[in-house]
Amino acid sequence: MLFVHLWTMSWKQSQFQKSKLKKFVCMNKFAGLLVVLSVAFSSCSTYKKTTSTDNGKIDVTYVQVNDVYEIAPLSGGKEGGMARVATIKQKYLRQNPNSFLIMAGDFLSPSVYNSLRYEGKAIRGKQMVESMNAAGMNFAVFGNHEFDIKESELQERLNESRFQYISSNTFHKSGNQESHFQLTSPDGKRSEIPETYIQTIRDADGTVARIGYIGLTIPFTKVDYVAYTDPLATAKKLYAQLKDSVDAVVAITHQLIADDKILAKELPGLAVILGGHEHDQRFEKVGKVYITKALANAKSAYIVKLAINKKKHKLKVTPGLEQINESVAIDPTTNAVVEKWVGIAEKSYASSGFDAKKIVLQAGEPLEGREIETRRRPTNLTRLIISAVQFASPGADVAIVNSGSIRVDDVLQMPVSQYDIIRTLPFGGGIREIEMKGSLLQKILDAGEKNKGIGGYLLYNENLHYDSTANNWILSNQPINLQKTYKVALTDFLLTGGESKLDFLKPGNPDIIKIDDPEKRSPVLADIRLAIIKYIESRNGALR
Ligand SMILES: [Zn+2]
């Protein structure tokens, strides 16, 4: 545990005016509703009566995770897992009852679980909400991926959540109507997801503080049931509303780090920005405002401590970092929930021919699967996938996979299990073998280049490249002959014409000479993930 970078700031006198509140109420001021969240307000009931005197000092600890798509540990059980997050929260809770667990967005999707069904319904993040509930989550903001799922599915997840959502700039859109998202908790209480949230905390000697929260989401996922307001303008407006009535304003955000830096610059009085969206851990300080983003999939957690000194009008913010690895014990209560869902998922994979726990790659370089890389250039992971397609379709001249089929957005650490392969390509899908004219092949490859940076960027074999001086594509040292027929193996999604700039690629295209019958294809072509596993196994066999 390493605590670095201390800072103090003076507060305006006005920030303390309302902190002289005699009565202590846990109330959601802005929604105008009492929100009963026993987990979020453990501090409310902890100290009812006290005999010591108020020293004017109170501490708060945040345990922050973000971009968590996996409930169970990864890297062969070595890293992450919601049951370890629970343990970290409990550790800080023992030190300070005013410790809160924060999820800075992206947790309901994408996940391989989203393609599975349980009790007649798509799972769609239910496994994550149950795990978060068990781990003692206190506050969450929406990430862009929360809006990947259907409106009715999101509503179910909100209703199941036993933690407080805060959303300053996303609203529920229904026809022309825009309103706060609403939820009905399991005990039947209806509440709104507020734009701001004020939490009143109290410590052992009776010091009371009020903390205001704003929650921001990148307006990225455009769906008909979500309306956004501008994150920065909204934050400035709400901060102005909050600042004089609270002792600190905390921003929980899910947006680009560049936007977090602008936010910190524009609102230098923020206590801290607990952020998400980038997956690779970020730590920044703009002016006096720290910005923290943990590693995706809870491989790390930021620990941010606020020391509020009401008498001296000072706030000290101390950020720290916890690696979530084998040194962190598994919380048995949360683990029971995780194991339940892992069991459900494994049963489902088994019915499709997978043995999820089985290790396929024991050692070697980590595999680069982050979208920022895989959608711009080949990586060792994408080369492995292309090699697997060539293995499954040995007669093909060219193998093509759309980078958007790779959804893991993470670096795969060794050992790699079959589950890791499944979560790398959660949609699965088969491989098609097509004979086509060189002219069509060239058109496909050109479109792939134009899609650089997005999921329509195409990955292909290493003996194929674009020669920018000659302005043509070279396959095995020969320019592609527009009249010649090539055998091409590609993911079956590509043949639907559904990929960006590739709408011409579907059965019926006059330049398609011959198309395979997917009913008659070999089993290894039926699911690209099985092809990858079989390919690695064959390679392992060759090495032995
Ligand atoms: Zn995101």
Coordinates of C-alpha atoms and ligand atoms in Angstrom, one line a residue:
M1 CA 0.0 0.0 0.0
L2 CA 1.5 3.2 -1.1
F3 CA 0.1 6.6 -0.2
V4 CA 1.5 9.5 -2.2
H5 CA 0.8 13.1 -2.9
L6 CA -0.8 15.0 -0.1
W7 CA -2.5 18.2 -0.6
T8 CA -4.5 20.6 1.5
M9 CA -6.9 23.2 0.5
S10 CA -8.6 26.0 2.2
W11 CA -12.3 26.2 2.1
K12 CA -14.6 29.1 1.8
Q13 CA -16.3 29.9 5.0
S14 CA -19.6 29.5 3.3
Q15 CA -19.0 25.8 2.9
F16 CA -19.3 25.4 6.6
Q17 CA -22.4 27.3 7.2
K18 CA -24.7 24.3 6.7
S19 CA -22.4 21.9 8.4
K20 CA -23.6 23.2 11.7
L21 CA -26.6 21.0 11.3
K22 CA -27.8 19.8 14.6
K23 CA -29.9 17.0 13.3
F24 CA -28.5 14.2 11.3
V25 CA -30.6 12.8 8.6
C26 CA -29.7 10.6 5.7
M27 CA -31.7 12.1 3.0
N28 CA -31.6 12.4 -0.7
K29 CA -32.1 16.1 -1.1
F30 CA -32.3 16.4 -4.8
A31 CA -34.6 13.6 -5.6
G32 CA -36.7 14.7 -2.7
L33 CA -37.0 11.1 -1.6
L34 CA -35.8 9.2 1.3
V35 CA -33.6 6.5 -0.1
V36 CA -33.2 3.6 2.2
L37 CA -29.9 2.0 1.4
S38 CA -28.6 0.2 4.4
V39 CA -25.3 -0.6 2.7
A40 CA -24.7 3.0 1.6
F41 CA -25.5 4.3 5.0
S42 CA -23.9 1.9 7.3
S43 CA -22.3 5.0 8.8
C44 CA -25.7 6.4 9.7
S45 CA -26.5 3.8 12.2
T46 CA -23.1 3.0 13.4
Y47 CA -22.9 5.9 15.9
K48 CA -26.1 6.9 17.4
K49 CA -25.0 8.3 20.7
T50 CA -21.6 9.5 21.7
T51 CA -20.1 10.9 24.9
S52 CA -16.9 12.3 23.5
T53 CA -16.7 15.8 22.0
D54 CA -16.7 16.7 18.4
N55 CA -13.1 17.4 17.4
G56 CA -14.2 18.8 14.0
K57 CA -12.2 16.2 12.1
I58 CA -13.7 13.4 10.0
D59 CA -12.2 10.9 7.6
V60 CA -13.8 9.2 4.6
T61 CA -12.3 6.4 2.6
Y62 CA -13.3 5.4 -1.0
V63 CA -12.4 2.1 -2.5
Q64 CA -12.8 2.7 -6.2
V65 CA -13.1 0.2 -9.0
N66 CA -14.3 0.8 -12.6
D67 CA -14.8 -1.1 -15.9
V68 CA -15.5 -4.5 -14.3
Y69 CA -16.9 -7.1 -16.7
E70 CA -15.8 -10.2 -14.9
I71 CA -17.2 -11.4 -11.5
A72 CA -14.6 -14.1 -11.0
P73 CA -10.8 -13.7 -10.8
L74 CA -8.8 -13.7 -14.1
S75 CA -5.3 -14.8 -15.1
G76 CA -5.8 -18.3 -13.8
G77 CA -7.4 -17.0 -10.6
K78 CA -4.5 -14.7 -9.8
E79 CA -6.1 -11.3 -10.4
G80 CA -9.3 -9.5 -9.7
G81 CA -12.7 -10.9 -8.7
M82 CA -15.5 -9.3 -6.9
A83 CA -15.0 -11.5 -3.8
R84 CA -11.5 -9.9 -3.4
V85 CA -13.0 -6.4 -3.9
A86 CA -15.4 -7.2 -1.0
T87 CA -12.4 -8.1 1.2
I88 CA -10.7 -4.8 0.4
K89 CA -13.8 -2.9 1.3
Q90 CA -14.1 -4.8 4.6
K91 CA -10.5 -4.0 5.4
Y92 CA -11.0 -0.3 5.1
L93 CA -14.4 -0.5 6.8
R94 CA -12.7 -1.9 9.9
Q95 CA -10.3 1.1 9.9
N96 CA -13.0 3.6 9.2
P97 CA -16.8 3.0 9.3
N98 CA -17.1 5.8 6.7
S99 CA -15.6 3.7 3.9
F100 CA -17.5 3.4 0.7
L101 CA -17.2 1.2 -2.4
I102 CA -17.5 3.0 -5.7
M103 CA -18.1 1.7 -9.2
A104 CA -17.1 4.3 -11.8
G105 CA -19.1 2.8 -14.7
D106 CA -19.1 -0.1 -17.2
F107 CA -20.2 -3.2 -15.4
L108 CA -23.5 -4.5 -17.0
S109 CA -21.9 -5.2 -20.5
P110 CA -20.0 -6.4 -22.4
S111 CA -19.7 -9.8 -20.8
V112 CA -19.8 -13.3 -22.1
Y113 CA -22.6 -13.8 -19.6
N114 CA -24.7 -11.5 -21.7
S115 CA -25.1 -14.1 -24.4
L116 CA -26.2 -16.7 -21.9
R117 CA -29.7 -17.4 -20.6
Y118 CA -30.9 -18.3 -17.1
E119 CA -34.4 -19.1 -16.0
G120 CA -35.7 -18.3 -19.5
K121 CA -34.1 -14.8 -19.6
A122 CA -30.9 -13.4 -20.9
I123 CA -28.5 -12.8 -18.0
R124 CA -27.5 -9.3 -19.1
G125 CA -25.5 -8.1 -16.1
K126 CA -27.6 -9.8 -13.4
Q127 CA -24.5 -11.7 -12.3
M128 CA -22.7 -8.5 -11.9
V129 CA -25.4 -6.7 -9.9
E130 CA -25.7 -9.6 -7.5
S131 CA -22.0 -9.7 -7.0
M132 CA -21.8 -6.0 -6.4
N133 CA -24.6 -6.2 -3.9
A134 CA -22.8 -9.0 -2.1
A135 CA -19.5 -7.1 -2.1
G136 CA -21.1 -4.1 -0.4
M137 CA -21.2 -1.6 -3.3
N138 CA -22.3 1.9 -2.2
F139 CA -22.3 4.1 -5.2
A140 CA -22.3 3.7 -9.0
V141 CA -22.4 5.8 -12.1
F142 CA -23.4 4.6 -15.6
G143 CA -20.7 3.8 -18.1
N144 CA -21.3 3.9 -21.8
H145 CA -21.8 0.1 -21.7
E146 CA -24.7 0.2 -19.3
F147 CA -26.8 1.3 -22.3
D148 CA -25.7 -1.6 -24.5
I149 CA -28.5 -3.7 -23.0
K150 CA -32.2 -3.3 -23.7
E151 CA -34.2 -0.7 -21.7
S152 CA -36.3 -3.4 -20.0
E153 CA -33.1 -5.3 -19.1
L154 CA -31.5 -2.2 -17.6
Q155 CA -34.6 -1.5 -15.6
E156 CA -34.5 -5.0 -14.1
R157 CA -30.8 -4.5 -13.2
L158 CA -31.6 -1.1 -11.6
N159 CA -34.4 -2.6 -9.6
E160 CA -32.1 -5.4 -8.3
S161 CA -29.3 -3.0 -7.3
R162 CA -28.9 -2.4 -3.6
F163 CA -26.5 0.6 -4.1
Q164 CA -27.0 4.2 -5.0
Y165 CA -26.8 5.3 -8.6
I166 CA -25.9 8.9 -9.3
S167 CA -26.3 10.3 -12.8
S168 CA -25.9 14.0 -13.4
N169 CA -26.1 13.9 -17.2
T170 CA -28.1 10.9 -18.3
F171 CA -31.8 10.7 -18.4
H172 CA -34.5 8.3 -19.3
K173 CA -36.1 9.1 -22.6
S174 CA -39.5 7.8 -23.5
G175 CA -40.9 9.2 -26.7
N176 CA -40.4 13.0 -26.3
Q177 CA -40.4 12.8 -22.5
E178 CA -37.1 13.0 -20.6
S179 CA -37.0 12.2 -16.9
H180 CA -34.8 10.7 -14.2
F181 CA -34.3 7.0 -14.4
Q182 CA -36.4 5.4 -11.8
L183 CA -36.2 2.1 -10.0
T184 CA -38.3 0.0 -7.7
S185 CA -36.2 -1.7 -5.0
P186 CA -36.9 -5.3 -3.9
D187 CA -39.0 -4.0 -0.9
G188 CA -41.2 -2.1 -3.3
K189 CA -39.9 1.4 -2.8
R190 CA -39.8 3.6 -5.9
S191 CA -37.0 6.2 -6.2
E192 CA -35.3 8.3 -8.9
I193 CA -31.7 8.2 -9.8
P194 CA -30.7 11.7 -8.8
E195 CA -28.5 14.2 -10.6
T196 CA -26.6 14.9 -7.4
Y197 CA -26.5 13.1 -4.1
I198 CA -25.8 14.4 -0.6
Q199 CA -24.5 12.0 1.9
T200 CA -24.3 12.9 5.6
I201 CA -21.6 11.1 7.5
R202 CA -20.8 11.1 11.2
D203 CA -17.9 9.7 13.2
A204 CA -17.3 8.3 16.7
D205 CA -16.9 11.7 18.4
G206 CA -19.9 13.2 16.7
T207 CA -18.3 15.1 13.8
V208 CA -20.8 15.4 11.0
A209 CA -20.0 16.2 7.4
R210 CA -22.0 16.4 4.2
I211 CA -20.5 15.2 1.0
G212 CA -22.0 16.0 -2.4
Y213 CA -21.6 13.7 -5.4
I214 CA -22.0 14.3 -9.0
G215 CA -21.9 11.4 -11.6
L216 CA -21.0 11.9 -15.2
T217 CA -21.2 9.6 -18.2
I218 CA -19.6 10.0 -21.6
P219 CA -22.5 10.6 -24.1
F220 CA -21.3 7.7 -26.3
T221 CA -23.9 5.1 -26.6
K222 CA -26.8 6.5 -28.6
V223 CA -29.9 4.5 -27.9
D224 CA -33.5 5.6 -28.0
Y225 CA -34.1 5.3 -24.3
V226 CA -31.3 7.6 -23.1
A227 CA -30.9 11.3 -23.3
Y228 CA -27.7 13.1 -22.3
T229 CA -26.7 16.6 -21.3
D230 CA -23.2 17.9 -21.8
P231 CA -21.1 16.5 -19.0
L232 CA -18.9 19.5 -18.4
A233 CA -21.6 22.1 -18.5
T234 CA -23.8 19.9 -16.3
A235 CA -21.0 19.4 -13.8
K236 CA -20.3 23.1 -13.5
K237 CA -24.0 23.9 -12.9
L238 CA -24.4 21.2 -10.3
Y239 CA -21.1 22.0 -8.5
A240 CA -22.3 25.6 -8.1
Q241 CA -25.5 24.3 -6.6
L242 CA -23.8 21.9 -4.2
K243 CA -20.6 23.6 -3.1
D244 CA -22.1 25.9 -0.4
S245 CA -24.1 23.3 1.3
V246 CA -21.5 20.5 1.6
D247 CA -18.0 19.9 3.0
A248 CA -16.7 18.3 -0.1
V249 CA -17.8 17.6 -3.7
V250 CA -16.8 14.3 -5.2
A251 CA -17.1 13.6 -8.9
I252 CA -17.6 10.0 -10.0
T253 CA -17.1 9.9 -13.7
H254 CA -17.0 7.6 -16.7
Q255 CA -15.5 9.6 -19.5
L256 CA -12.2 10.1 -21.4
I257 CA -9.2 11.1 -19.2
A258 CA -8.8 14.2 -21.3
D259 CA -12.4 15.3 -20.3
D260 CA -11.6 14.5 -16.6
K261 CA -8.6 16.8 -16.9
I262 CA -10.7 19.6 -18.3
L263 CA -13.2 18.9 -15.5
A264 CA -10.5 19.2 -12.9
K265 CA -9.2 22.4 -14.5
E266 CA -12.7 24.0 -14.7
L267 CA -13.7 22.9 -11.2
P268 CA -10.5 23.2 -9.1
G269 CA -12.5 23.0 -5.9
L270 CA -13.5 19.3 -6.5
A271 CA -12.3 17.0 -3.8
V272 CA -11.4 14.2 -6.2
I273 CA -12.4 12.7 -9.5
L274 CA -13.0 9.0 -9.2
G275 CA -13.1 8.0 -12.9
G276 CA -13.5 5.1 -15.3
H277 CA -13.6 4.3 -19.0
E278 CA -9.8 3.8 -19.7
H279 CA -8.9 0.3 -18.7
D280 CA -5.2 0.7 -18.1
Q281 CA -5.0 2.5 -14.7
R282 CA -4.6 6.3 -14.7
F283 CA -3.4 8.6 -12.0
E284 CA -3.3 12.3 -12.7
K285 CA -3.3 15.5 -10.8
V286 CA -4.6 18.7 -12.3
G287 CA -4.1 21.7 -9.9
K288 CA -5.0 20.1 -6.6
V289 CA -7.5 17.6 -8.0
Y290 CA -6.5 14.0 -8.3
I291 CA -8.0 11.8 -11.0
T292 CA -7.9 8.1 -10.4
K293 CA -8.9 5.1 -12.6
A294 CA -8.1 1.6 -11.6
L295 CA -7.2 -1.3 -13.8
A296 CA -10.2 -2.9 -15.6
N297 CA -11.8 -6.0 -14.1
A298 CA -10.8 -5.0 -10.6
K299 CA -7.2 -6.0 -11.0
S300 CA -6.5 -2.9 -8.9
A301 CA -8.5 -0.5 -6.8
Y302 CA -7.8 3.1 -5.9
I303 CA -8.1 4.0 -2.3
V304 CA -8.8 7.7 -1.8
K305 CA -8.9 9.1 1.7
L306 CA -10.5 12.4 2.5
A307 CA -9.5 14.0 5.8
I308 CA -12.0 16.8 6.5
N309 CA -10.9 19.3 9.2
K310 CA -14.0 21.5 9.7
K311 CA -12.4 23.7 12.3
K312 CA -9.4 24.6 10.2
H313 CA -11.4 24.5 7.0
K314 CA -9.0 22.1 5.4
L315 CA -9.4 19.1 3.2
K316 CA -6.5 16.6 2.8
V317 CA -6.8 14.1 0.0
T318 CA -4.6 11.0 0.1
P319 CA -4.8 8.6 -2.9
G320 CA -3.4 5.1 -2.7
L321 CA -3.5 2.0 -4.7
E322 CA -4.2 -1.7 -3.9
Q323 CA -3.3 -4.4 -6.3
I324 CA -6.0 -7.0 -6.3
N325 CA -4.2 -10.3 -6.6
E326 CA -3.6 -13.5 -4.7
S327 CA -2.5 -11.7 -1.6
V328 CA -6.1 -10.5 -1.1
A329 CA -8.4 -13.1 0.5
I330 CA -11.6 -14.2 -1.1
D331 CA -14.7 -13.1 0.7
P332 CA -16.8 -16.2 1.2
T333 CA -20.2 -14.4 1.0
T334 CA -19.5 -12.7 -2.3
N335 CA -17.7 -15.8 -3.5
A336 CA -20.9 -17.9 -3.0
V337 CA -22.7 -15.5 -5.4
V338 CA -19.8 -15.5 -7.9
E339 CA -19.6 -19.3 -7.8
K340 CA -23.3 -19.7 -8.4
W341 CA -23.0 -17.7 -11.6
V342 CA -19.8 -19.3 -12.7
G343 CA -21.6 -22.7 -12.4
I344 CA -24.5 -21.5 -14.5
A345 CA -22.2 -20.2 -17.2
E346 CA -20.0 -23.3 -17.2
K347 CA -23.0 -25.5 -17.7
S348 CA -24.0 -23.4 -20.7
Y349 CA -20.5 -23.5 -22.2
A350 CA -20.3 -27.3 -21.7
S351 CA -23.5 -27.7 -23.8
S352 CA -21.6 -25.9 -26.6
G353 CA -18.5 -28.1 -26.4
F354 CA -16.3 -26.0 -24.1
D355 CA -14.5 -27.0 -20.9
A356 CA -14.3 -23.4 -19.5
K357 CA -11.8 -24.1 -16.7
K358 CA -9.4 -26.0 -18.9
I359 CA -6.0 -24.2 -19.5
V360 CA -5.1 -23.8 -23.1
L361 CA -2.0 -21.7 -22.8
Q362 CA 0.1 -22.2 -19.7
A363 CA 3.0 -19.8 -20.3
G364 CA 4.2 -17.2 -22.7
E365 CA 3.9 -13.5 -23.5
P366 CA 0.6 -11.9 -22.4
L367 CA -1.8 -11.5 -25.4
E368 CA -2.7 -8.0 -26.4
G369 CA -6.5 -7.7 -26.8
R370 CA -7.1 -4.1 -26.0
E371 CA -9.4 -2.4 -28.6
I372 CA -7.1 0.6 -28.9
E373 CA -4.5 -1.9 -30.4
T374 CA -6.6 -4.6 -32.1
R375 CA -8.7 -2.1 -34.0
R376 CA -5.6 -0.4 -35.5
R377 CA -3.0 -3.1 -36.1
P378 CA -2.3 -6.8 -35.7
T379 CA -1.2 -8.0 -32.3
N380 CA 0.0 -11.3 -31.0
L381 CA -3.6 -12.1 -30.0
T382 CA -5.0 -11.2 -33.4
R383 CA -2.3 -13.2 -35.2
L384 CA -3.2 -16.2 -33.0
I385 CA -6.8 -15.8 -34.1
I386 CA -5.9 -15.5 -37.8
S387 CA -3.7 -18.6 -37.5
A388 CA -6.5 -20.5 -36.0
V389 CA -8.8 -19.6 -38.9
Q390 CA -6.1 -20.7 -41.3
F391 CA -5.8 -23.9 -39.3
A392 CA -9.5 -24.5 -39.4
S393 CA -9.6 -23.7 -43.2
P394 CA -6.3 -25.0 -44.5
G395 CA -7.2 -24.6 -48.2
A396 CA -8.0 -20.8 -47.8
D397 CA -5.7 -18.3 -49.5
V398 CA -6.8 -15.6 -47.1
A399 CA -8.3 -15.5 -43.6
I400 CA -10.3 -12.4 -42.5
V401 CA -11.7 -11.6 -39.1
N402 CA -13.4 -8.3 -38.1
S403 CA -11.6 -6.8 -35.1
G404 CA -15.0 -5.9 -33.6
S405 CA -15.5 -9.6 -32.9
I406 CA -12.7 -9.3 -30.3
R407 CA -14.4 -7.8 -27.2
V408 CA -12.1 -8.6 -24.3
D409 CA -10.5 -5.1 -24.4
D410 CA -7.8 -6.4 -22.0
V411 CA -4.4 -7.9 -22.0
L412 CA -4.8 -11.7 -21.5
Q413 CA -2.3 -12.8 -18.8
M414 CA -1.1 -16.4 -18.6
P415 CA -2.4 -18.9 -18.0
V416 CA -5.2 -18.6 -20.6
S417 CA -8.2 -20.8 -20.1
Q418 CA -10.9 -21.8 -22.5
Y419 CA -13.1 -19.3 -20.6
D420 CA -10.6 -16.6 -21.6
I421 CA -11.0 -17.5 -25.3
I422 CA -14.8 -17.5 -24.8
R423 CA -14.7 -14.0 -23.3
T424 CA -12.3 -12.8 -25.9
L425 CA -14.9 -13.5 -28.6
P426 CA -18.1 -13.5 -26.6
F427 CA -20.3 -13.6 -29.7
G428 CA -18.6 -16.7 -31.1
G429 CA -19.9 -17.4 -34.6
G430 CA -18.6 -19.7 -37.2
I431 CA -16.1 -19.5 -40.1
R432 CA -17.4 -19.4 -43.7
E433 CA -15.4 -20.5 -46.8
I434 CA -16.1 -18.4 -49.8
E435 CA -14.6 -18.4 -53.3
M436 CA -14.5 -14.9 -54.7
K437 CA -13.0 -12.8 -57.4
G438 CA -9.9 -10.9 -56.6
S439 CA -11.8 -7.7 -57.3
L440 CA -14.2 -8.4 -54.4
L441 CA -11.3 -9.4 -52.1
Q442 CA -9.6 -6.1 -52.9
K443 CA -12.8 -4.2 -52.1
I444 CA -13.1 -6.0 -48.8
L445 CA -9.5 -5.2 -47.8
D446 CA -9.8 -1.6 -48.8
A447 CA -13.0 -1.2 -46.7
G448 CA -11.1 -2.8 -43.7
E449 CA -8.4 -0.1 -44.0
K450 CA -11.0 2.6 -44.0
N451 CA -12.4 1.2 -40.8
K452 CA -9.2 1.6 -38.9
G453 CA -9.9 2.5 -35.3
I454 CA -13.4 0.8 -35.2
G455 CA -14.7 -2.8 -35.1
G456 CA -14.8 -3.0 -38.9
Y457 CA -11.0 -2.8 -39.1
L458 CA -10.1 -6.2 -40.6
L459 CA -7.4 -8.6 -39.5
Y460 CA -5.8 -11.0 -42.0
N461 CA -2.9 -13.3 -42.6
E462 CA 0.7 -12.1 -42.4
N463 CA 1.6 -12.9 -46.0
L464 CA -0.9 -10.2 -47.1
H465 CA -0.2 -6.5 -47.1
Y466 CA -1.0 -3.3 -48.8
D467 CA 1.8 -1.8 -50.9
S468 CA 1.2 1.9 -50.7
T469 CA 3.8 2.8 -53.4
A470 CA 2.3 0.4 -56.0
N471 CA -1.2 1.1 -54.7
N472 CA -2.2 -2.5 -54.5
W473 CA -2.6 -5.5 -52.2
I474 CA 0.2 -8.1 -52.2
L475 CA -0.5 -11.8 -51.3
S476 CA 2.5 -14.1 -51.0
N477 CA 4.6 -11.5 -52.9
Q478 CA 2.1 -11.3 -55.8
P479 CA -0.3 -8.5 -56.4
I480 CA -3.9 -9.6 -56.0
N481 CA -5.2 -10.5 -59.5
L482 CA -8.7 -8.9 -59.8
Q483 CA -9.9 -11.7 -62.2
K484 CA -8.5 -14.6 -60.3
T485 CA -10.6 -16.7 -57.9
Y486 CA -9.4 -16.7 -54.3
K487 CA -10.6 -18.9 -51.5
V488 CA -11.4 -16.8 -48.4
A489 CA -12.2 -17.9 -44.9
L490 CA -14.1 -15.3 -42.9
T491 CA -16.3 -14.9 -39.9
D492 CA -19.9 -15.5 -40.7
F493 CA -20.9 -12.1 -39.3
L494 CA -18.9 -10.5 -42.2
L495 CA -21.0 -12.3 -44.7
T496 CA -24.2 -10.7 -43.4
G497 CA -23.1 -7.3 -44.8
G498 CA -23.6 -5.9 -41.3
E499 CA -20.1 -4.6 -40.9
S500 CA -19.2 -0.9 -41.4
K501 CA -18.5 -0.1 -45.1
L502 CA -18.9 -3.8 -46.0
D503 CA -22.6 -3.9 -46.8
F504 CA -21.8 -5.3 -50.2
L505 CA -20.4 -8.5 -48.6
K506 CA -23.3 -10.8 -48.6
P507 CA -24.6 -13.8 -50.6
G508 CA -25.8 -12.7 -54.0
N509 CA -22.8 -10.5 -54.6
P510 CA -21.9 -11.2 -58.3
D511 CA -18.2 -11.5 -57.5
I512 CA -18.9 -14.4 -55.1
I513 CA -18.2 -17.6 -57.1
K514 CA -19.0 -20.3 -54.6
I515 CA -20.3 -20.2 -51.1
D516 CA -20.0 -23.0 -48.5
D517 CA -23.0 -24.7 -46.9
P518 CA -22.7 -23.9 -43.2
E519 CA -24.7 -27.1 -42.4
K520 CA -22.1 -29.2 -43.9
R521 CA -19.0 -27.5 -42.6
S522 CA -16.5 -29.4 -40.3
P523 CA -17.1 -28.9 -36.5
V524 CA -14.0 -26.8 -36.1
L525 CA -15.5 -24.2 -38.5
A526 CA -18.7 -24.0 -36.5
D527 CA -17.4 -21.8 -33.7
I528 CA -14.3 -19.6 -34.1
R529 CA -13.5 -20.1 -30.4
L530 CA -13.4 -23.8 -30.8
A531 CA -11.1 -23.3 -33.8
I532 CA -8.7 -21.3 -31.6
I533 CA -8.7 -23.9 -28.8
K534 CA -8.1 -26.7 -31.3
Y535 CA -5.4 -24.8 -33.0
I536 CA -3.6 -24.1 -29.8
E537 CA -4.0 -27.7 -28.7
S538 CA -2.5 -28.9 -32.0
R539 CA 0.4 -26.5 -31.6
N540 CA 1.0 -27.6 -28.0
G541 CA 0.9 -31.2 -29.3
A542 CA 3.5 -30.3 -32.0
L543 CA 5.7 -28.8 -29.3
R544 CA 5.7 -31.9 -27.1
Ligands
ZN1 ZN -16.5 3.0 -20.9

